[in-house]
Tab-separated table of C-alpha atoms in Angstrom:
chain	number	residue	atom	x	y	z
X	1	UNK	CA	64.782	3.685	16.603
X	2	UNK	CA	62.403	2.418	19.322
X	3	UNK	CA	61.304	5.976	20.045
X	4	UNK	CA	60.587	6.579	16.352
X	5	UNK	CA	58.580	3.343	16.124
X	6	UNK	CA	56.539	4.202	19.241
X	7	UNK	CA	55.912	7.708	17.899
X	8	UNK	CA	54.727	6.344	14.527
X	9	UNK	CA	52.419	3.815	16.207
X	10	UNK	CA	50.973	6.506	18.467
X	11	UNK	CA	50.364	8.886	15.568
X	12	UNK	CA	48.800	6.218	13.359
X	13	UNK	CA	46.499	5.101	16.203
X	14	UNK	CA	45.461	8.683	16.945
X	15	UNK	CA	44.884	9.327	13.235
X	16	UNK	CA	42.703	6.239	12.830
X	17	UNK	CA	40.577	7.235	15.837
X	18	UNK	CA	40.181	10.793	14.581
X	19	UNK	CA	38.927	9.745	11.143
X	20	UNK	CA	35.179	9.790	10.787
X	21	UNK	CA	32.824	8.202	8.317
X	22	UNK	CA	30.301	11.030	8.330
X	23	UNK	CA	27.753	9.317	10.554
X	24	UNK	CA	25.479	11.615	12.532
X	25	UNK	CA	22.036	12.100	14.035
X	26	UNK	CA	19.742	15.088	13.742
X	27	UNK	CA	16.593	15.265	15.849
X	28	UNK	CA	14.134	18.090	15.352
X	29	UNK	CA	11.341	18.590	17.855
X	30	UNK	CA	8.658	21.095	16.922
X	31	UNK	CA	6.239	22.207	19.629
X	32	UNK	CA	3.225	24.491	19.268
X	33	UNK	CA	2.271	25.908	22.649
X	34	UNK	CA	-1.204	27.043	21.662
X	35	UNK	CA	-2.376	23.645	20.397
X	36	UNK	CA	-0.157	21.547	22.692
X	37	UNK	CA	0.935	19.601	19.616
X	38	UNK	CA	4.402	18.198	19.069
X	39	UNK	CA	6.141	16.199	16.382
X	40	UNK	CA	9.689	14.982	15.806
X	41	UNK	CA	11.839	14.153	12.829
X	42	UNK	CA	14.880	12.067	13.679
X	43	UNK	CA	17.458	11.351	10.954
X	44	UNK	CA	20.092	8.679	11.680
X	45	UNK	CA	22.885	8.480	9.112
X	46	UNK	CA	25.009	5.366	9.522
X	47	UNK	CA	27.243	4.487	6.570
X	48	UNK	CA	25.170	3.789	3.472
X	49	UNK	CA	21.991	3.386	5.506
X	50	UNK	CA	19.944	6.375	6.605
X	51	UNK	CA	16.770	6.055	8.608
X	52	UNK	CA	14.270	8.871	9.074
X	53	UNK	CA	11.948	8.419	12.059
X	54	UNK	CA	8.726	10.406	12.397
X	55	UNK	CA	7.011	10.811	15.751
X	56	UNK	CA	3.685	12.406	16.645
X	57	UNK	CA	2.892	13.116	20.261
X	58	UNK	CA	-0.283	11.472	21.482
X	59	UNK	CA	-2.867	13.678	23.164
X	60	UNK	CA	-2.853	11.768	26.423
X	61	UNK	CA	0.388	11.278	28.321
X	62	UNK	CA	1.086	8.484	30.739
X	63	UNK	CA	0.067	9.157	34.327
X	64	UNK	CA	2.993	10.184	36.585
X	65	UNK	CA	3.848	8.099	39.610
X	66	UNK	CA	2.805	9.458	43.001
X	67	UNK	CA	6.406	10.418	43.782
X	68	UNK	CA	6.817	12.280	40.483
X	69	UNK	CA	3.431	13.996	40.961
X	70	UNK	CA	4.580	15.359	44.318
X	71	UNK	CA	7.877	16.526	42.841
X	72	UNK	CA	6.051	18.206	39.925
X	73	UNK	CA	3.863	20.127	42.384
X	74	UNK	CA	6.942	21.328	44.285
X	75	UNK	CA	8.797	22.322	41.115
X	76	UNK	CA	5.799	24.281	39.804
X	77	UNK	CA	6.092	26.601	42.808
X	78	UNK	CA	9.581	27.791	41.837
X	79	UNK	CA	10.149	26.947	38.173
X	80	UNK	CA	9.641	30.514	36.879
X	81	UNK	CA	12.681	31.864	38.709
X	82	UNK	CA	14.764	28.704	39.010
X	83	UNK	CA	16.561	27.333	35.932
X	84	UNK	CA	17.387	24.031	37.645
X	85	UNK	CA	13.728	23.570	38.643
X	86	UNK	CA	12.712	24.156	35.007
X	87	UNK	CA	15.221	21.595	33.757
X	88	UNK	CA	14.105	19.031	36.307
X	89	UNK	CA	10.416	19.648	35.538
X	90	UNK	CA	11.066	19.219	31.817
X	91	UNK	CA	12.996	16.034	32.524
X	92	UNK	CA	10.164	14.526	34.584
X	93	UNK	CA	7.401	15.493	32.137
X	94	UNK	CA	9.392	14.086	29.205
X	95	UNK	CA	9.258	10.611	30.779
X	96	UNK	CA	5.471	10.536	30.464
X	97	UNK	CA	5.055	11.696	26.869
X	98	UNK	CA	3.710	9.109	24.415
X	99	UNK	CA	4.287	9.069	20.661
X	100	UNK	CA	3.058	7.349	17.525
X	101	UNK	CA	6.035	6.353	15.400
X	102	UNK	CA	6.775	5.610	11.748
X	103	UNK	CA	9.984	5.492	9.687
X	104	UNK	CA	11.546	5.352	6.230
X	105	UNK	CA	14.912	4.165	4.931
X	106	UNK	CA	16.468	6.440	2.302
X	107	UNK	CA	19.380	5.885	-0.067
X	108	UNK	CA	22.838	7.365	0.481
X	109	UNK	CA	22.358	9.759	-2.450
X	110	UNK	CA	18.879	10.970	-1.485
X	111	UNK	CA	18.411	14.786	-1.794
X	112	UNK	CA	17.299	14.981	1.865
X	113	UNK	CA	20.850	14.013	2.892
X	114	UNK	CA	22.322	16.988	1.047
X	115	UNK	CA	20.031	19.238	3.073
X	116	UNK	CA	20.809	17.445	6.342
X	117	UNK	CA	24.562	17.629	5.611
X	118	UNK	CA	24.174	21.410	5.189
X	119	UNK	CA	22.010	21.694	8.309
X	120	UNK	CA	24.737	19.819	10.182
X	121	UNK	CA	27.065	22.763	9.545
X	122	UNK	CA	24.543	25.333	10.866
X	123	UNK	CA	25.533	26.807	14.221
X	124	UNK	CA	23.614	30.077	14.345
X	125	UNK	CA	20.018	29.099	15.097
X	126	UNK	CA	18.872	30.317	18.482
X	127	UNK	CA	15.922	31.862	20.238
X	128	UNK	CA	16.281	35.606	20.594
X	129	UNK	CA	15.435	36.462	24.201
X	130	UNK	CA	13.498	39.541	23.061
X	131	UNK	CA	11.306	37.306	20.878
X	132	UNK	CA	9.980	35.014	23.617
X	133	UNK	CA	6.424	36.282	23.010
X	134	UNK	CA	6.425	34.719	19.527
X	135	UNK	CA	6.848	31.269	21.018
X	136	UNK	CA	3.570	31.626	22.900
X	137	UNK	CA	1.538	31.713	19.715
X	138	UNK	CA	3.945	30.078	17.282
X	139	UNK	CA	6.170	27.046	17.193
X	140	UNK	CA	9.471	26.330	18.845
X	141	UNK	CA	11.930	24.035	17.122
X	142	UNK	CA	14.741	22.353	18.997
X	143	UNK	CA	17.477	20.816	16.879
X	144	UNK	CA	19.772	18.253	18.508
X	145	UNK	CA	22.834	17.236	16.534
X	146	UNK	CA	25.189	14.408	17.471
X	147	UNK	CA	28.279	13.484	15.470
X	148	UNK	CA	29.786	10.006	15.518
X	149	UNK	CA	32.815	11.304	17.423
X	150	UNK	CA	30.509	12.098	20.339
X	151	UNK	CA	30.302	15.870	19.947
X	152	UNK	CA	26.758	17.158	20.324
X	153	UNK	CA	24.963	20.479	20.446
X	154	UNK	CA	21.460	21.963	20.490
X	155	UNK	CA	20.069	24.819	18.424
X	156	UNK	CA	16.750	26.646	18.702
X	157	UNK	CA	14.418	28.507	16.378
X	158	UNK	CA	11.012	30.055	16.840
X	159	UNK	CA	8.413	29.702	14.085
X	160	UNK	CA	10.938	28.624	11.416
X	161	UNK	CA	10.079	29.835	7.919
X	162	UNK	CA	11.941	29.910	4.630
X	163	UNK	CA	12.890	33.568	5.090
X	164	UNK	CA	14.066	33.207	8.717
X	165	UNK	CA	15.649	29.735	8.903
X	166	UNK	CA	15.923	28.448	5.305
X	167	UNK	CA	17.951	25.266	5.980
X	168	UNK	CA	15.801	24.164	8.899
X	169	UNK	CA	12.588	24.968	7.016
X	170	UNK	CA	13.826	23.145	3.909
X	171	UNK	CA	14.814	20.087	5.955
X	172	UNK	CA	11.499	19.921	7.805
X	173	UNK	CA	9.310	20.403	4.729
X	174	UNK	CA	11.406	18.040	2.566
X	175	UNK	CA	11.395	15.298	5.226
X	176	UNK	CA	7.642	15.633	5.745
X	177	UNK	CA	6.850	15.819	1.995
X	178	UNK	CA	8.955	12.691	1.434
X	179	UNK	CA	7.127	10.861	4.204
X	180	UNK	CA	3.653	11.869	3.025
X	181	UNK	CA	4.465	10.831	-0.558
X	182	UNK	CA	5.738	7.374	0.468
X	183	UNK	CA	3.230	6.334	3.127
X	184	UNK	CA	-0.411	5.517	2.411
X	185	UNK	CA	-1.696	6.587	5.839
X	186	UNK	CA	0.828	9.003	7.351
X	187	UNK	CA	0.685	9.752	11.062
X	188	UNK	CA	1.822	13.328	10.366
X	189	UNK	CA	-0.550	15.387	8.237
X	190	UNK	CA	-0.219	19.153	7.792
X	191	UNK	CA	-2.739	19.683	10.599
X	192	UNK	CA	-0.417	17.709	12.924
X	193	UNK	CA	2.728	19.628	11.961
X	194	UNK	CA	1.615	23.251	12.316
X	195	UNK	CA	1.311	23.534	8.529
X	196	UNK	CA	4.781	22.217	7.641
């Protein structure tokens, strides 16, 4: 009887920890190499409250410390052939980016959530290695997804359009249209978002 009771307690505890409430985060970063512009859309779904954060990269970054400047110079010598050097360089440069920020709260039945729920299921976006040249004169979108249970993954797309990446394109345009319709002076105009 004790064994049965322990087994039932263990199973009920495991079951309660495995249940989820559907909370998640989606962060899309869109970068245009040619214009050095970047914007982000960050959706945070938490119960009945969903917040959409909009970020626009400022033209001038913070100045790196002397130590980081020296490390950047060293990494630039090898980053083309060294994946770890590239990751470290990206990590350092990210610390010095500055953004303008704005946000909206949307209801739990907002149409944007239906799109984000569908985008959450997407696992096939990626940059085709043979298409790297497109990124030089187009946009690169990085999609970071984190579920409440801790699982996370990243997806990539170059120059997302309705015919190439319909869910991503629909999410980006819907989120930006919503923002522009609700805010009197938006920080993200079409000229800031590569036309999205």
